[in-house]
Coordinates of N, CA and C in Angstrom, one line a residue:
Chain A
X8 N 0.8 -1.2 0.0 CA 0.0 0.0 0.0 C 0.8 1.2 0.0
X9 N 0.2 2.4 0.0 CA 0.9 3.7 0.0 C 0.9 4.2 1.4
X10 N 2.0 4.6 1.8 CA 2.1 5.1 3.2 C 3.2 6.1 3.3
X11 N 2.9 7.3 3.9 CA 4.0 8.2 4.2 C 3.8 8.6 5.7
X12 N 4.8 8.4 6.5 CA 4.8 8.6 7.9 C 5.7 9.7 8.4
X13 N 5.2 10.5 9.2 CA 6.1 11.5 9.9 C 5.5 11.8 11.2
X14 N 6.3 12.3 12.2 CA 5.8 12.5 13.5 C 4.8 13.6 13.5
X15 N 3.9 13.5 14.5 CA 2.8 14.5 14.5 C 3.2 15.9 15.0
X16 N 4.1 15.9 16.0 CA 4.5 17.2 16.6 C 5.9 17.1 17.1
X17 N 6.6 18.2 17.0 CA 7.9 18.4 17.7 C 8.0 19.8 18.2
X18 N 8.7 19.9 19.4 CA 8.9 21.1 20.0 C 10.4 21.4 20.2
X19 N 10.8 22.6 19.9 CA 12.2 22.9 20.1 C 12.3 24.4 20.5
X20 N 13.5 24.8 21.0 CA 13.6 26.2 21.4 C 14.3 27.0 20.3
X21 N 14.1 28.3 20.4 CA 14.7 29.2 19.4 C 16.2 29.0 19.4
X22 N 16.7 29.0 18.2 CA 18.2 28.8 18.0 C 18.6 27.4 17.9
X23 N 17.8 26.5 18.3 CA 18.1 25.0 18.2 C 18.0 24.5 16.8
X24 N 18.3 23.1 16.8 CA 18.1 22.4 15.5 C 17.1 21.3 15.7
X25 N 16.3 21.1 14.7 CA 15.2 20.1 14.7 C 15.3 19.3 13.5
X26 N 15.2 18.0 13.6 CA 15.2 17.0 12.5 C 13.8 16.4 12.4
X27 N 13.2 16.5 11.2 CA 11.9 15.9 11.0 C 12.1 14.7 10.1
X28 N 11.7 13.5 10.5 CA 11.9 12.3 9.7 C 10.6 12.0 8.9
X29 N 10.8 11.4 7.8 CA 9.7 10.9 6.9 C 10.1 9.6 6.3
X30 N 9.2 8.6 6.5 CA 9.4 7.3 5.9 C 8.3 7.1 4.9
X31 N 8.6 6.4 3.8 CA 7.6 6.3 2.8 C 7.6 4.9 2.2
X32 N 6.4 4.4 1.8 CA 6.3 3.2 1.1 C 5.2 3.5 0.0
X33 N 5.7 3.7 -1.2 CA 4.8 4.0 -2.3 C 5.1 3.1 -3.5
X34 N 4.1 3.1 -4.3 CA 4.2 2.2 -5.5 C 5.1 2.7 -6.6
X35 N 5.4 4.0 -6.6 CA 6.3 4.6 -7.5 C 7.0 5.8 -6.8
X36 N 8.2 6.1 -7.3 CA 8.9 7.2 -6.6 C 9.6 8.0 -7.7
X37 N 9.3 9.3 -7.7 CA 10.0 10.2 -8.6 C 10.3 11.5 -7.9
X38 N 10.8 11.4 -6.7 CA 11.2 12.6 -6.0 C 10.4 12.8 -4.7
X39 N 11.1 13.5 -3.8 CA 10.4 13.8 -2.5 C 10.6 15.2 -2.2
X40 N 9.5 15.8 -1.8 CA 9.4 17.3 -1.6 C 9.1 17.5 -0.1
X41 N 9.6 18.6 0.4 CA 9.2 19.2 1.7 C 8.6 20.5 1.5
X42 N 7.4 20.7 2.2 CA 6.7 21.9 2.1 C 6.5 22.4 3.6
X43 N 6.4 23.8 3.7 CA 6.1 24.4 5.0 C 4.6 24.9 4.8
X44 N 3.8 24.7 5.9 CA 2.5 25.3 5.8 C 2.1 25.9 7.2
X45 N 1.9 27.2 7.1 CA 1.4 27.9 8.3 C -0.1 27.7 8.3
X46 N -0.7 27.8 9.5 CA -2.1 27.5 9.7 C -3.0 28.4 8.8
X47 N -3.9 27.8 8.1 CA -4.8 28.6 7.3 C -4.2 29.1 6.0
X48 N -3.0 28.7 5.7 CA -2.3 29.1 4.5 C -2.0 28.0 3.6
X49 N -1.6 28.3 2.3 CA -1.2 27.2 1.4 C 0.2 26.8 1.7
X50 N 0.6 25.6 1.3 CA 2.0 25.1 1.5 C 2.9 25.9 0.6
X51 N 4.2 26.1 1.1 CA 5.2 26.7 0.3 C 6.4 25.7 0.2
X52 N 7.0 25.7 -0.9 CA 8.0 24.7 -1.3 C 9.3 25.0 -0.5
X53 N 9.9 24.0 0.1 CA 11.1 24.1 0.8 C 12.3 23.4 0.1
X54 N 12.1 22.2 -0.3 CA 13.2 21.4 -0.8 C 12.7 20.2 -1.7
X55 N 13.7 19.7 -2.5 CA 13.4 18.6 -3.4 C 14.6 17.7 -3.4
X56 N 14.3 16.4 -3.3 CA 15.4 15.3 -3.4 C 14.9 14.3 -4.3
X57 N 15.7 13.9 -5.3 CA 15.4 12.7 -6.1 C 16.5 11.7 -6.1
X58 N 17.7 12.2 -5.8 CA 18.9 11.3 -5.6 C 19.3 11.2 -4.2
X59 N 19.9 10.1 -3.8 CA 20.4 10.0 -2.4 C 21.3 11.1 -2.0
X60 N 21.2 11.5 -0.8 CA 22.2 12.5 -0.3 C 21.5 13.7 0.3
X61 N 22.3 14.7 0.6 CA 21.9 15.9 1.3 C 21.8 17.1 0.4
X62 N 20.7 17.8 0.5 CA 20.5 19.0 -0.2 C 20.5 20.1 0.8
X63 N 21.3 21.1 0.7 CA 21.3 22.2 1.6 C 20.9 23.5 1.0
X64 N 20.0 24.2 1.8 CA 19.5 25.5 1.3 C 19.3 26.4 2.5
X65 N 20.4 27.1 2.7 CA 20.3 28.1 3.9 C 20.2 27.3 5.2
X66 N 19.2 27.7 6.0 CA 19.0 27.1 7.3 C 18.4 25.7 7.2
X67 N 17.8 25.4 6.0 CA 17.1 24.1 5.8 C 18.0 23.2 5.0
X68 N 18.0 21.9 5.4 CA 18.6 20.8 4.6 C 17.7 19.7 4.5
X69 N 17.8 18.9 3.4 CA 17.0 17.7 3.3 C 17.8 16.6 2.8
X70 N 17.5 15.4 3.4 CA 18.3 14.2 3.1 C 17.4 13.1 2.5
X71 N 17.9 12.3 1.6 CA 17.1 11.2 1.1 C 17.9 9.9 1.0
X72 N 17.3 8.8 1.4 CA 17.9 7.5 1.1 C 16.8 6.7 0.5
X73 N 16.9 6.5 -0.8 CA 15.9 5.8 -1.5 C 15.8 4.3 -1.1
X74 N 16.9 3.7 -0.9 CA 16.9 2.2 -0.5 C 16.2 2.0 0.8
X75 N 16.2 3.0 1.7 CA 15.6 2.9 3.0 C 14.2 3.5 3.0
X76 N 13.8 4.2 1.9 CA 12.5 4.9 1.9 C 12.4 5.9 3.0
X77 N 13.5 6.7 3.1 CA 13.6 7.6 4.3 C 14.1 9.0 3.8
X78 N 13.6 10.0 4.5 CA 14.1 11.4 4.3 C 14.0 12.1 5.6
X79 N 14.8 13.1 5.7 CA 14.6 14.0 6.8 C 14.8 15.5 6.4
X80 N 14.1 16.4 7.1 CA 14.3 17.8 6.9 C 15.0 18.3 8.2
X81 N 16.0 19.0 8.0 CA 16.8 19.6 9.1 C 16.6 21.1 9.1
X82 N 16.1 21.6 10.2 CA 16.0 23.0 10.4 C 17.0 23.5 11.4
X83 N 17.9 24.4 11.0 CA 18.9 24.9 11.9 C 18.5 26.4 12.4
X84 N 19.2 26.8 13.5 CA 19.0 28.1 14.0 C 17.5 28.5 14.0
X85 N 16.8 27.7 14.7 CA 15.3 27.9 14.7 C 14.9 29.3 15.0
X86 N 13.9 29.8 14.3 CA 13.3 31.1 14.6 C 11.9 30.9 14.9
X87 N 11.3 31.9 15.6 CA 9.9 31.7 16.0 C 9.0 31.6 14.8
X88 N 9.4 32.2 13.7 CA 8.5 32.1 12.5 C 8.6 30.8 11.8
X89 N 9.5 29.9 12.3 CA 9.5 28.5 11.8 C 8.4 27.6 12.4
X90 N 7.7 28.1 13.3 CA 6.6 27.4 13.9 C 5.5 27.2 12.8
X91 N 5.3 26.0 12.4 CA 4.5 25.7 11.2 C 4.3 24.2 11.1
X92 N 3.5 23.7 10.2 CA 3.5 22.3 9.8 C 4.4 22.0 8.7
X93 N 5.1 20.9 8.7 CA 6.1 20.6 7.6 C 5.6 19.3 7.0
X94 N 5.3 19.4 5.7 CA 4.7 18.3 5.0 C 5.8 17.6 4.1
X95 N 5.8 16.3 4.2 CA 6.6 15.5 3.3 C 5.7 14.9 2.2
X96 N 6.2 15.0 1.0 CA 5.4 14.6 -0.1 C 6.2 13.8 -1.1
X97 N 5.6 12.7 -1.6 CA 6.3 11.9 -2.6 C 5.6 12.0 -3.9
X98 N 6.4 12.3 -5.0 CA 5.9 12.4 -6.3 C 5.8 11.0 -7.0
X99 N 4.7 10.8 -7.6 CA 4.6 9.5 -8.3 C 5.2 9.5 -9.6
X100 N 5.2 8.3 -10.3 CA 5.9 8.2 -11.6 C 4.9 8.4 -12.7
X101 N 3.6 8.8 -12.4 CA 2.6 9.0 -13.5 C 3.0 10.3 -14.2
X102 N 2.4 10.4 -15.4 CA 2.8 11.5 -16.3 C 2.4 12.9 -15.7
X103 N 1.5 13.0 -14.7 CA 1.1 14.2 -14.2 C 2.0 14.7 -13.0
X104 N 2.8 13.8 -12.4 CA 3.6 14.1 -11.3 C 2.8 14.4 -10.0
X105 N 1.8 13.5 -9.8 CA 1.0 13.6 -8.6 C 1.8 13.6 -7.3
X106 N 1.4 14.3 -6.3 CA 2.0 14.3 -5.0 C 1.1 13.6 -4.0
X107 N 1.8 12.7 -3.2 CA 1.1 12.1 -2.0 C 1.7 12.7 -0.8
X108 N 0.9 13.3 0.1 CA 1.4 14.0 1.2 C 1.3 13.1 2.5
X109 N 2.3 13.3 3.4 CA 2.2 12.8 4.7 C 1.3 13.7 5.5
X110 N 1.0 13.4 6.7 CA 0.0 14.1 7.5 C 0.6 15.4 8.1
X111 N 1.9 15.6 8.0 CA 2.5 16.8 8.4 C 3.0 16.7 9.9
X112 N 4.1 17.4 10.1 CA 4.7 17.5 11.5 C 4.5 18.9 11.9
X113 N 3.8 19.1 13.0 CA 3.7 20.5 13.6 C 4.9 20.8 14.4
X114 N 5.7 21.8 14.0 CA 6.9 22.2 14.8 C 6.5 23.4 15.6
X115 N 6.7 23.3 16.9 CA 6.5 24.5 17.8 C 7.8 25.0 18.3
X116 N 8.1 26.2 18.0 CA 9.3 26.8 18.5 C 9.0 27.7 19.7
X117 N 9.7 27.4 20.8 CA 9.5 28.2 22.0 C 10.7 29.1 22.3
X118 N 10.4 30.2 23.0 CA 11.4 31.2 23.3 C 12.5 30.6 24.1
Chain B
X28 N 8.1 34.9 -9.6 CA 7.4 34.1 -10.6 C 6.6 32.9 -10.1
X29 N 5.9 32.2 -10.9 CA 5.2 31.0 -10.6 C 4.1 31.3 -9.5
X30 N 3.3 32.2 -9.8 CA 2.2 32.6 -8.8 C 0.9 31.9 -9.2
X31 N 0.3 31.3 -8.3 CA -1.1 30.7 -8.5 C -2.1 31.5 -7.6
X32 N -3.1 32.0 -8.3 CA -4.1 32.8 -7.6 C -5.4 31.9 -7.5
X33 N -5.9 31.9 -6.3 CA -7.1 31.1 -6.0 C -8.2 32.1 -5.5
X34 N -9.4 31.9 -6.0 CA -10.5 32.9 -5.6 C -11.8 32.1 -5.5
X35 N -12.7 32.3 -4.5 CA -12.5 33.2 -3.4 C -11.6 32.6 -2.3
X36 N -11.2 33.4 -1.3 CA -10.4 32.8 -0.2 C -11.3 32.3 0.9
X37 N -12.5 32.8 0.9 CA -13.4 32.3 2.0 C -14.9 32.4 1.5
X38 N -15.6 31.3 1.7 CA -17.0 31.3 1.3 C -17.8 30.7 2.5
X39 N -18.9 31.4 2.8 CA -19.9 30.8 3.8 C -21.2 30.8 3.1
X40 N -21.9 29.7 3.0 CA -23.1 29.7 2.3 C -24.0 28.6 2.9
X41 N -25.3 28.6 2.5 CA -26.3 27.7 3.0 C -26.2 26.3 2.3
X42 N -26.6 25.3 3.0 CA -26.6 24.0 2.5 C -27.5 23.9 1.2
X43 N -27.0 23.2 0.2 CA -27.7 23.1 -1.0 C -27.2 24.1 -2.1
X44 N -26.4 25.0 -1.7 CA -25.8 26.0 -2.7 C -24.6 25.3 -3.4
X45 N -24.5 25.7 -4.7 CA -23.3 25.3 -5.4 C -22.2 26.4 -5.4
X46 N -21.0 26.1 -5.2 CA -19.9 27.0 -5.0 C -18.8 26.8 -6.1
X47 N -18.4 27.8 -6.7 CA -17.3 27.7 -7.7 C -16.1 28.4 -7.2
X48 N -15.0 27.6 -7.3 CA -13.7 28.1 -6.9 C -12.8 28.2 -8.1
X49 N -12.1 29.3 -8.3 CA -11.2 29.5 -9.5 C -9.7 29.4 -9.1
X50 N -9.0 28.8 -10.0 CA -7.5 28.7 -9.8 C -6.8 29.2 -11.0
X51 N -6.0 30.2 -10.9 CA -5.3 30.8 -12.1 C -3.8 30.8 -11.9
X52 N -3.1 30.4 -12.9 CA -1.7 30.6 -12.9 C -1.4 31.9 -13.6
X53 N -0.8 32.8 -12.8 CA -0.7 34.2 -13.3 C 0.4 34.5 -14.2
X54 N 1.5 33.8 -14.1 CA 2.7 34.2 -14.9 C 3.3 33.0 -15.6
X55 N 2.5 31.9 -15.7 CA 3.0 30.7 -16.4 C 1.8 29.9 -16.9
X56 N 2.1 29.0 -17.8 CA 1.1 28.1 -18.3 C 1.1 26.8 -17.6
X57 N -0.1 26.3 -17.4 CA -0.2 25.0 -16.7 C -1.2 24.1 -17.4
X58 N -0.8 23.1 -18.1 CA -1.8 22.2 -18.7 C -2.4 21.3 -17.7
X59 N -1.7 21.2 -16.5 CA -2.2 20.3 -15.5 C -2.3 21.1 -14.2
X60 N -3.4 21.0 -13.5 CA -3.6 21.6 -12.2 C -4.2 20.5 -11.3
X61 N -3.9 20.7 -10.0 CA -4.4 19.7 -9.0 C -5.3 20.3 -8.0
X62 N -6.3 19.6 -7.6 CA -7.2 20.1 -6.5 C -7.1 19.2 -5.3
X63 N -6.9 19.8 -4.2 CA -6.7 19.1 -2.9 C -7.8 19.6 -1.9
X64 N -8.0 18.7 -1.0 CA -8.9 19.1 0.2 C -8.2 18.8 1.4
X65 N -8.3 19.7 2.4 CA -7.6 19.5 3.7 C -8.5 19.8 4.8
X66 N -8.8 18.8 5.7 CA -9.5 19.0 6.9 C -8.6 19.4 8.0
X67 N -9.2 20.0 9.0 CA -8.3 20.5 10.1 C -7.3 19.5 10.7
X68 N -6.1 19.9 10.8 CA -5.0 19.1 11.3 C -4.8 17.8 10.6
X69 N -5.2 17.8 9.3 CA -4.9 16.6 8.5 C -4.1 17.1 7.3
X70 N -3.7 16.1 6.5 CA -2.9 16.4 5.4 C -3.7 16.8 4.2
X71 N -3.0 17.2 3.1 CA -3.7 17.5 1.9 C -4.0 16.2 1.2
X72 N -5.3 16.0 0.8 CA -5.7 14.9 0.1 C -6.0 15.3 -1.4
X73 N -5.4 14.6 -2.3 CA -5.6 14.9 -3.7 C -7.0 14.5 -4.1
X74 N -7.8 15.4 -4.7 CA -9.2 15.1 -5.1 C -9.2 14.7 -6.6
X75 N -8.5 15.5 -7.4 CA -8.5 15.3 -8.8 C -7.4 16.0 -9.5
X76 N -7.1 15.5 -10.7 CA -6.1 16.1 -11.6 C -6.8 16.8 -12.7
X77 N -6.6 18.1 -12.9 CA -7.4 18.8 -13.9 C -6.5 19.0 -15.2
X78 N -7.0 18.6 -16.3 CA -6.2 18.7 -17.5 C -6.9 19.6 -18.5
X79 N -6.1 20.5 -19.0 CA -6.6 21.5 -20.0 C -7.1 20.8 -21.2
X80 N -8.4 21.1 -21.6 CA -9.0 20.6 -22.8 C -9.5 19.2 -22.7
X81 N -9.4 18.6 -21.5 CA -9.9 17.2 -21.4 C -10.6 17.0 -20.0
X82 N -11.1 15.8 -19.8 CA -11.8 15.6 -18.6 C -10.8 15.4 -17.4
X83 N -11.3 15.8 -16.3 CA -10.4 15.6 -15.1 C -10.3 14.2 -14.7
X84 N -9.3 13.9 -14.0 CA -9.1 12.5 -13.5 C -9.3 12.6 -12.0
X85 N -10.2 11.8 -11.5 CA -10.6 11.9 -10.0 C -9.9 10.7 -9.3
X86 N -9.6 11.0 -8.0 CA -9.1 10.0 -7.1 C -10.2 9.1 -6.7
X87 N -9.8 8.0 -6.2 CA -10.8 7.0 -5.8 C -11.6 7.6 -4.6
X88 N -12.9 7.4 -4.6 CA -13.7 7.9 -3.6 C -14.2 9.3 -3.7
X89 N -13.8 10.0 -4.7 CA -14.2 11.4 -5.0 C -15.3 11.4 -6.0
X90 N -16.4 12.0 -5.7 CA -17.6 11.9 -6.6 C -17.4 13.0 -7.7
X91 N -17.3 12.6 -8.9 CA -17.1 13.5 -10.0 C -18.3 14.4 -10.3
X92 N -19.5 13.8 -10.0 CA -20.7 14.6 -10.2 C -20.9 15.7 -9.1
X93 N -20.3 15.5 -8.0 CA -20.3 16.4 -6.9 C -19.3 17.5 -7.0
X94 N -18.2 17.1 -7.5 CA -17.0 18.1 -7.6 C -16.7 18.2 -9.1
X95 N -17.3 19.2 -9.7 CA -17.2 19.4 -11.2 C -15.9 20.3 -11.4
X96 N -15.1 19.8 -12.3 CA -13.8 20.4 -12.6 C -13.8 20.8 -14.1
X97 N -13.5 22.0 -14.4 CA -13.4 22.5 -15.8 C -12.0 23.2 -15.9
X98 N -11.3 22.8 -17.0 CA -10.0 23.4 -17.2 C -10.0 24.0 -18.6
X99 N -10.6 25.2 -18.7 CA -10.9 25.8 -20.0 C -9.7 26.3 -20.7
X100 N -8.7 26.7 -20.0 CA -7.5 27.3 -20.7 C -6.2 26.9 -20.0
X101 N -5.1 27.3 -20.5 CA -3.8 26.9 -19.9 C -3.5 27.7 -18.6
X102 N -4.4 28.6 -18.2 CA -4.1 29.3 -17.0 C -5.3 29.3 -16.0
X103 N -6.4 28.6 -16.3 CA -7.5 28.6 -15.5 C -8.2 27.2 -15.3
X104 N -8.4 26.8 -14.0 CA -9.2 25.7 -13.7 C -10.2 26.1 -12.7
X105 N -11.4 25.5 -12.8 CA -12.4 25.8 -11.8 C -12.9 24.5 -11.1
X106 N -13.2 24.6 -9.9 CA -13.8 23.5 -9.1 C -15.2 24.0 -8.6
X107 N -16.2 23.3 -9.0 CA -17.6 23.6 -8.5 C -18.1 22.5 -7.6
X108 N -18.3 22.9 -6.3 CA -18.9 22.0 -5.4 C -20.4 22.1 -5.5
X109 N -21.1 21.1 -6.1 CA -22.5 21.2 -6.3 C -23.3 20.7 -5.1
X110 N -24.4 21.5 -4.9 CA -25.3 21.2 -3.8 C -24.5 20.8 -2.5
X111 N -23.7 21.8 -2.1 CA -22.8 21.6 -1.0 C -23.6 21.4 0.4
X112 N -23.0 20.5 1.2 CA -23.6 20.2 2.5 C -22.5 20.4 3.5
X113 N -22.9 20.5 4.8 CA -22.0 20.8 5.9 C -20.7 19.9 5.9
X114 N -20.9 18.6 5.5 CA -19.7 17.7 5.4 C -18.7 18.1 4.3
X115 N -19.1 19.0 3.4 CA -18.2 19.5 2.4 C -17.3 20.6 2.9
X116 N -17.6 21.1 4.1 CA -16.9 22.2 4.6 C -15.4 21.8 4.8
X117 N -14.5 22.5 4.2 CA -13.1 22.1 4.3 C -12.3 23.3 3.7
X118 N -11.0 23.0 3.6 CA -10.0 24.0 3.0 C -9.7 23.3 1.6
X119 N -10.0 24.0 0.6 CA -9.7 23.5 -0.8 C -8.6 24.3 -1.4
X120 N -7.6 23.5 -1.9 CA -6.4 24.2 -2.4 C -6.1 23.6 -3.8
X121 N -5.7 24.5 -4.7 CA -5.3 24.1 -6.0 C -3.8 24.3 -6.2
X122 N -3.2 23.6 -7.1 CA -1.8 23.8 -7.4 C -1.5 23.5 -8.9
X123 N -0.4 24.0 -9.3 CA 0.0 23.8 -10.7 C 1.5 23.7 -10.8
X124 N 1.9 23.0 -11.9 CA 3.4 22.9 -12.2 C 3.7 23.8 -13.4
X125 N 4.8 24.4 -13.4 CA 5.2 25.3 -14.4 C 5.8 24.5 -15.6
X126 N 5.3 24.6 -16.7 CA 5.8 23.8 -17.9 C 6.7 24.7 -18.7
X127 N 7.4 24.0 -19.6 CA 8.3 24.7 -20.5 C 9.6 25.1 -20.0
X128 N 10.0 24.7 -18.8 CA 11.3 25.0 -18.3 C 12.2 23.8 -18.5
X129 N 13.5 24.1 -18.7 CA 14.5 23.0 -18.9 C 14.5 22.1 -17.7
X130 N 14.4 22.6 -16.5 CA 14.4 21.8 -15.3 C 13.1 21.4 -14.8
X131 N 12.2 21.1 -15.8 CA 10.8 20.8 -15.5 C 10.6 19.7 -14.4
X132 N 11.5 18.7 -14.6 CA 11.3 17.5 -13.7 C 11.6 17.9 -12.3
X133 N 12.3 19.0 -12.0 CA 12.6 19.4 -10.6 C 11.6 20.3 -10.1
X134 N 10.7 20.8 -10.9 CA 9.8 21.8 -10.5 C 8.7 21.3 -9.5
X135 N 8.6 22.1 -8.4 CA 7.6 21.7 -7.4 C 6.2 22.2 -7.9
X136 N 5.2 21.7 -7.3 CA 3.8 22.3 -7.5 C 3.8 23.6 -6.7
X137 N 3.2 24.6 -7.4 CA 3.0 25.9 -6.7 C 1.5 26.0 -6.3
X138 N 1.3 26.3 -5.1 CA -0.1 26.3 -4.5 C -0.7 27.6 -4.5
X139 N -2.0 27.6 -4.7 CA -2.8 28.8 -4.5 C -3.0 29.0 -3.0
X140 N -3.6 30.1 -2.6 CA -3.7 30.4 -1.2 C -4.8 29.7 -0.5
X141 N -5.6 28.9 -1.3 CA -6.7 28.1 -0.7 C -8.0 28.8 -0.5
X142 N -9.0 28.0 -0.4 CA -10.4 28.6 -0.2 C -11.0 27.8 1.0
X143 N -11.4 28.6 2.0 CA -12.0 28.0 3.1 C -13.5 28.0 2.9
X144 N -14.1 26.8 2.8 CA -15.5 26.7 2.5 C -16.3 26.3 3.8
X145 N -17.2 27.0 4.1 CA -18.1 26.7 5.3 C -19.5 26.6 4.9
X146 N -20.1 25.5 5.0 CA -21.5 25.3 4.7 C -22.4 25.2 5.9
X147 N -23.4 26.1 6.0 CA -24.2 26.2 7.2 C -25.4 25.2 7.1

């Protein structure tokens, strides 16, 4: 079956580092995306991995291991504005590039 | 660049009303757009894939006669919730991928701001 798992909630203090894990079991794989979503707003794109390894983009990094069906998003130097839901999404191999989303991880940054 | 506009942002209406939601790609062309529904504290669930000039493809369990999708041009897709009932109250979000770029395969879906639908 199709399954994308990520923790429901994580709490960290301002300035700290948080790692959000995502495991997936999907019938096809054509890349993994991470999105940030603030309450009541649309998701915004953070990162994309299709090959194994680490992609770094400023304070955010994302890692992928295709053999393990595993990815993580690393948020460094946490800021209060980083409090949001972080969604892991796997793109299928169909011609439209459909995305299947995990349930999201709510990150709460405390002072 | 890659802006997707969704309108309206908020709708409150009586049960039995039909509601139309528009999704426009403002500065790029999108032959394919996606419609999602999101209930509180849940993930985005794909409802249908909207294809310009052809019929939409619906996900399993989504009633195509209930959720009418029209993709009349390369920049506009509409979702009509027909005879809406309180259980249809949700956050509806559209997205599109930008075509014609050399790195198309890496391009993420760009999301509209969403429409919060409340049926009384």
